[in-house]
């Protein structure tokens, strides 16, 4: 399935824009699998297989955008992580891919990332933006802890959060600057933040 997905993506890239492939092919497929998993019509092996297939598709898109010079200049630094205790990274990887393709320099810390590691990366890279992902209700407290620590140690950093267990209202209660319901919402917010920073300079 992984190889098939990669090959199919390569074929689609001949006639489709890569963002259309992400938005109209990959994300709906992942959503279908996610709903199936929640409804117990699909199980963990299928979920993991679909994640690998999606990764393979994203790799082909990455190769394509690098070769065709579609990856634009550095718009700003964006630290991204799945919070401590959470091992899901498909959503984070979609956001990372889109941000990179929109010209952001994404510092990807991976999954199951402690709060202090996120803060250290933001300080080290002087990043104006951080993105946190949580897909399990049990890991939302870790997200809140990370946001609190960022407020203390890196108050300049805007925090955008996302994940299946979050809502706009809940994101506000844990101190996030922005709730992104999907990857494009994260990109739009990042562009807005950088535009405001440039205007202030």
mmCIF file of C-alpha atoms in Angstrom:
data_model
loop_
_atom_site.group_PDB
_atom_site.id
_atom_site.type_symbol
_atom_site.label_atom_id
_atom_site.label_comp_id
_atom_site.label_asym_id
_atom_site.label_seq_id
_atom_site.Cartn_x
_atom_site.Cartn_y
_atom_site.Cartn_z
ATOM 1 C CA UNK A 1 0.000 0.000 0.000
ATOM 2 C CA UNK A 2 2.853 2.345 0.910
ATOM 3 C CA UNK A 3 4.580 1.890 -2.478
ATOM 4 C CA UNK A 4 1.274 2.081 -4.349
ATOM 5 C CA UNK A 5 0.406 5.376 -2.626
ATOM 6 C CA UNK A 6 3.784 6.845 -3.549
ATOM 7 C CA UNK A 7 3.467 5.782 -7.188
ATOM 8 C CA UNK A 8 -0.128 7.018 -7.411
ATOM 9 C CA UNK A 9 0.952 10.394 -5.989
ATOM 10 C CA UNK A 10 3.727 10.621 -8.595
ATOM 11 C CA UNK A 11 1.141 10.047 -11.340
ATOM 12 C CA UNK A 12 -1.247 12.632 -9.872
ATOM 13 C CA UNK A 13 1.541 15.239 -9.707
ATOM 14 C CA UNK A 14 1.744 15.166 -13.509
ATOM 15 C CA UNK A 15 -1.730 16.684 -13.814
ATOM 16 C CA UNK A 16 -2.697 18.057 -10.380
ATOM 17 C CA UNK A 17 -1.374 20.818 -8.137
ATOM 18 C CA UNK A 18 0.232 19.305 -5.042
ATOM 19 C CA UNK A 19 -2.090 21.256 -2.700
ATOM 20 C CA UNK A 20 -5.115 19.783 -4.497
ATOM 21 C CA UNK A 21 -3.668 16.320 -3.936
ATOM 22 C CA UNK A 22 -3.200 17.062 -0.219
ATOM 23 C CA UNK A 23 -6.632 18.658 0.244
ATOM 24 C CA UNK A 24 -8.733 16.506 -2.084
ATOM 25 C CA UNK A 25 -7.021 13.119 -1.941
ATOM 26 C CA UNK A 26 -4.792 12.556 1.091
ATOM 27 C CA UNK A 27 -6.643 14.421 3.854
ATOM 28 C CA UNK A 28 -10.113 13.019 2.983
ATOM 29 C CA UNK A 29 -8.589 9.506 2.891
ATOM 30 C CA UNK A 30 -6.997 10.009 6.315
ATOM 31 C CA UNK A 31 -10.262 11.401 7.675
ATOM 32 C CA UNK A 32 -12.166 8.360 6.393
ATOM 33 C CA UNK A 33 -9.709 6.023 8.113
ATOM 34 C CA UNK A 34 -9.831 8.123 11.299
ATOM 35 C CA UNK A 35 -13.636 7.945 11.436
ATOM 36 C CA UNK A 36 -13.528 4.210 10.734
ATOM 37 C CA UNK A 37 -11.088 3.743 13.597
ATOM 38 C CA UNK A 38 -13.292 5.775 15.959
ATOM 39 C CA UNK A 39 -16.352 3.744 14.924
ATOM 40 C CA UNK A 40 -14.396 0.495 15.328
ATOM 41 C CA UNK A 41 -14.974 -0.541 11.711
ATOM 42 C CA UNK A 42 -11.203 -0.235 11.170
ATOM 43 C CA UNK A 43 -8.453 -1.266 13.559
ATOM 44 C CA UNK A 44 -4.945 -0.185 14.511
ATOM 45 C CA UNK A 45 -3.131 -2.158 11.747
ATOM 46 C CA UNK A 46 -5.252 -0.383 9.092
ATOM 47 C CA UNK A 47 -4.682 2.975 10.799
ATOM 48 C CA UNK A 48 -0.909 2.433 10.787
ATOM 49 C CA UNK A 49 -0.947 1.226 7.173
ATOM 50 C CA UNK A 50 -2.822 4.350 6.087
ATOM 51 C CA UNK A 51 -0.356 6.527 8.028
ATOM 52 C CA UNK A 52 2.567 4.878 6.198
ATOM 53 C CA UNK A 53 0.784 5.291 2.855
ATOM 54 C CA UNK A 54 0.165 8.985 3.584
ATOM 55 C CA UNK A 55 3.819 9.448 4.580
ATOM 56 C CA UNK A 56 4.887 7.902 1.288
ATOM 57 C CA UNK A 57 2.607 10.307 -0.604
ATOM 58 C CA UNK A 58 4.003 13.276 1.320
ATOM 59 C CA UNK A 59 7.571 12.184 0.532
ATOM 60 C CA UNK A 60 6.785 12.231 -3.197
ATOM 61 C CA UNK A 61 5.173 15.672 -2.877
ATOM 62 C CA UNK A 62 8.220 16.939 -0.960
ATOM 63 C CA UNK A 63 10.575 15.627 -3.655
ATOM 64 C CA UNK A 64 8.422 17.218 -6.348
ATOM 65 C CA UNK A 65 8.240 20.658 -4.708
ATOM 66 C CA UNK A 66 12.003 20.649 -4.067
ATOM 67 C CA UNK A 67 12.746 19.719 -7.699
ATOM 68 C CA UNK A 68 10.308 22.159 -9.240
ATOM 69 C CA UNK A 69 11.489 25.018 -7.047
ATOM 70 C CA UNK A 70 8.020 25.404 -5.572
ATOM 71 C CA UNK A 71 9.280 25.642 -2.023
ATOM 72 C CA UNK A 72 9.449 29.441 -1.530
ATOM 73 C CA UNK A 73 11.816 31.531 0.570
ATOM 74 C CA UNK A 74 12.039 31.587 4.364
ATOM 75 C CA UNK A 75 8.971 33.418 5.683
ATOM 76 C CA UNK A 76 9.771 32.756 9.325
ATOM 77 C CA UNK A 77 10.579 30.078 11.863
ATOM 78 C CA UNK A 78 7.888 27.772 13.158
ATOM 79 C CA UNK A 79 8.576 25.200 15.885
ATOM 80 C CA UNK A 80 6.181 22.245 15.711
ATOM 81 C CA UNK A 81 5.651 19.236 17.980
ATOM 82 C CA UNK A 82 3.199 16.614 19.149
ATOM 83 C CA UNK A 83 2.982 17.072 22.923
ATOM 84 C CA UNK A 84 4.416 14.782 25.584
ATOM 85 C CA UNK A 85 2.628 11.442 25.901
ATOM 86 C CA UNK A 86 1.127 11.635 22.396
ATOM 87 C CA UNK A 87 2.602 9.469 19.658
ATOM 88 C CA UNK A 88 0.371 10.582 16.763
ATOM 89 C CA UNK A 89 2.093 12.661 14.118
ATOM 90 C CA UNK A 90 0.040 12.461 10.914
ATOM 91 C CA UNK A 91 -1.727 15.780 11.578
ATOM 92 C CA UNK A 92 1.518 17.457 12.582
ATOM 93 C CA UNK A 93 3.214 16.184 9.440
ATOM 94 C CA UNK A 94 0.445 17.575 7.223
ATOM 95 C CA UNK A 95 0.809 21.000 8.871
ATOM 96 C CA UNK A 96 4.603 20.808 8.551
ATOM 97 C CA UNK A 97 4.388 19.944 4.856
ATOM 98 C CA UNK A 98 2.029 22.819 4.069
ATOM 99 C CA UNK A 99 4.014 25.333 6.137
ATOM 100 C CA UNK A 100 7.233 24.284 4.385
ATOM 101 C CA UNK A 101 5.576 24.591 1.003
ATOM 102 C CA UNK A 102 4.328 28.056 1.921
ATOM 103 C CA UNK A 103 7.880 29.127 2.689
ATOM 104 C CA UNK A 104 8.188 28.676 6.448
ATOM 105 C CA UNK A 105 11.316 27.277 8.065
ATOM 106 C CA UNK A 106 9.767 24.474 10.142
ATOM 107 C CA UNK A 107 11.674 23.085 13.113
ATOM 108 C CA UNK A 108 10.022 19.702 13.665
ATOM 109 C CA UNK A 109 10.647 18.271 17.139
ATOM 110 C CA UNK A 110 8.695 15.073 16.442
ATOM 111 C CA UNK A 111 6.186 13.369 18.729
ATOM 112 C CA UNK A 112 5.961 12.829 22.505
ATOM 113 C CA UNK A 113 7.910 16.061 23.109
ATOM 114 C CA UNK A 114 8.392 17.422 26.675
ATOM 115 C CA UNK A 115 7.374 21.041 27.345
ATOM 116 C CA UNK A 116 10.951 22.116 28.117
ATOM 117 C CA UNK A 117 12.195 20.791 24.754
ATOM 118 C CA UNK A 118 9.623 22.934 22.924
ATOM 119 C CA UNK A 119 10.590 26.019 24.944
ATOM 120 C CA UNK A 120 14.329 25.419 24.385
ATOM 121 C CA UNK A 121 13.781 25.140 20.614
ATOM 122 C CA UNK A 122 11.682 28.328 20.480
ATOM 123 C CA UNK A 123 14.379 30.239 22.390
ATOM 124 C CA UNK A 124 17.261 28.746 20.386
ATOM 125 C CA UNK A 125 15.657 29.561 17.023
ATOM 126 C CA UNK A 126 14.012 32.810 18.220
ATOM 127 C CA UNK A 127 10.825 31.424 16.695
ATOM 128 C CA UNK A 128 7.800 33.743 16.594
ATOM 129 C CA UNK A 129 5.473 30.738 16.206
ATOM 130 C CA UNK A 130 4.960 27.341 17.800
ATOM 131 C CA UNK A 131 2.470 24.665 16.785
ATOM 132 C CA UNK A 132 1.332 21.977 19.219
ATOM 133 C CA UNK A 133 -0.675 18.890 18.348
ATOM 134 C CA UNK A 134 -2.652 16.544 20.619
ATOM 135 C CA UNK A 135 -4.859 13.714 19.437
ATOM 136 C CA UNK A 136 -5.630 12.161 22.809
ATOM 137 C CA UNK A 137 -7.684 13.757 25.604
ATOM 138 C CA UNK A 138 -5.130 12.416 28.098
ATOM 139 C CA UNK A 139 -2.367 14.543 26.551
ATOM 140 C CA UNK A 140 -4.186 17.899 26.569
ATOM 141 C CA UNK A 141 -2.801 18.707 30.085
ATOM 142 C CA UNK A 142 0.702 18.305 28.592
ATOM 143 C CA UNK A 143 -0.287 20.830 25.915
ATOM 144 C CA UNK A 144 -1.498 23.266 28.576
ATOM 145 C CA UNK A 145 1.759 22.807 30.522
ATOM 146 C CA UNK A 146 3.779 23.539 27.363
ATOM 147 C CA UNK A 147 1.774 26.712 26.658
ATOM 148 C CA UNK A 148 2.239 27.924 30.260
ATOM 149 C CA UNK A 149 5.992 27.378 30.054
ATOM 150 C CA UNK A 150 6.151 29.187 26.706
ATOM 151 C CA UNK A 151 4.284 32.154 28.220
ATOM 152 C CA UNK A 152 6.859 32.284 31.024
ATOM 153 C CA UNK A 153 10.069 31.737 29.074
ATOM 154 C CA UNK A 154 9.223 32.875 25.520
ATOM 155 C CA UNK A 155 6.355 35.376 25.804
ATOM 156 C CA UNK A 156 6.872 36.669 22.248
ATOM 157 C CA UNK A 157 5.922 33.309 20.734
ATOM 158 C CA UNK A 158 2.415 32.842 19.329
ATOM 159 C CA UNK A 159 1.013 29.366 19.965
ATOM 160 C CA UNK A 160 -1.281 27.606 17.519
ATOM 161 C CA UNK A 161 -2.845 24.287 18.529
ATOM 162 C CA UNK A 162 -4.681 21.526 16.725
ATOM 163 C CA UNK A 163 -5.894 17.981 17.050
ATOM 164 C CA UNK A 164 -9.057 15.918 17.035
ATOM 165 C CA UNK A 165 -9.728 16.384 20.760
ATOM 166 C CA UNK A 166 -9.612 20.196 20.691
ATOM 167 C CA UNK A 167 -12.189 22.892 19.995
ATOM 168 C CA UNK A 168 -11.770 26.637 19.561
ATOM 169 C CA UNK A 169 -13.277 27.252 23.016
ATOM 170 C CA UNK A 170 -11.123 24.647 24.734
ATOM 171 C CA UNK A 171 -7.972 25.931 23.029
ATOM 172 C CA UNK A 172 -8.728 29.384 24.465
ATOM 173 C CA UNK A 173 -9.120 28.002 28.008
ATOM 174 C CA UNK A 174 -5.653 26.381 27.902
ATOM 175 C CA UNK A 175 -4.094 29.656 26.750
ATOM 176 C CA UNK A 176 -3.489 29.075 23.038
ATOM 177 C CA UNK A 177 -3.408 32.075 20.687
ATOM 178 C CA UNK A 178 -5.098 30.163 17.885
ATOM 179 C CA UNK A 179 -7.008 26.944 17.303
ATOM 180 C CA UNK A 180 -6.409 25.566 13.809
ATOM 181 C CA UNK A 181 -9.218 23.279 12.686
ATOM 182 C CA UNK A 182 -7.060 22.087 9.779
ATOM 183 C CA UNK A 183 -3.618 22.506 8.241
ATOM 184 C CA UNK A 184 -4.619 25.447 6.038
ATOM 185 C CA UNK A 185 -5.930 27.338 9.072
ATOM 186 C CA UNK A 186 -2.486 26.943 10.677
ATOM 187 C CA UNK A 187 -0.793 28.269 7.536
ATOM 188 C CA UNK A 188 -3.142 31.257 7.300
ATOM 189 C CA UNK A 189 -2.550 32.143 10.946
ATOM 190 C CA UNK A 190 1.232 31.828 10.554
ATOM 191 C CA UNK A 191 1.136 34.167 7.548
ATOM 192 C CA UNK A 192 -0.986 36.652 9.501
ATOM 193 C CA UNK A 193 1.460 36.648 12.454
ATOM 194 C CA UNK A 194 4.487 37.179 10.197
ATOM 195 C CA UNK A 195 2.710 39.975 8.294
ATOM 196 C CA UNK A 196 1.963 41.769 11.582
ATOM 197 C CA UNK A 197 5.567 41.360 12.727
ATOM 198 C CA UNK A 198 6.897 42.805 9.466
ATOM 199 C CA UNK A 199 4.538 45.768 9.722
ATOM 200 C CA UNK A 200 5.806 46.511 13.242
ATOM 201 C CA UNK A 201 9.463 46.512 12.161
#
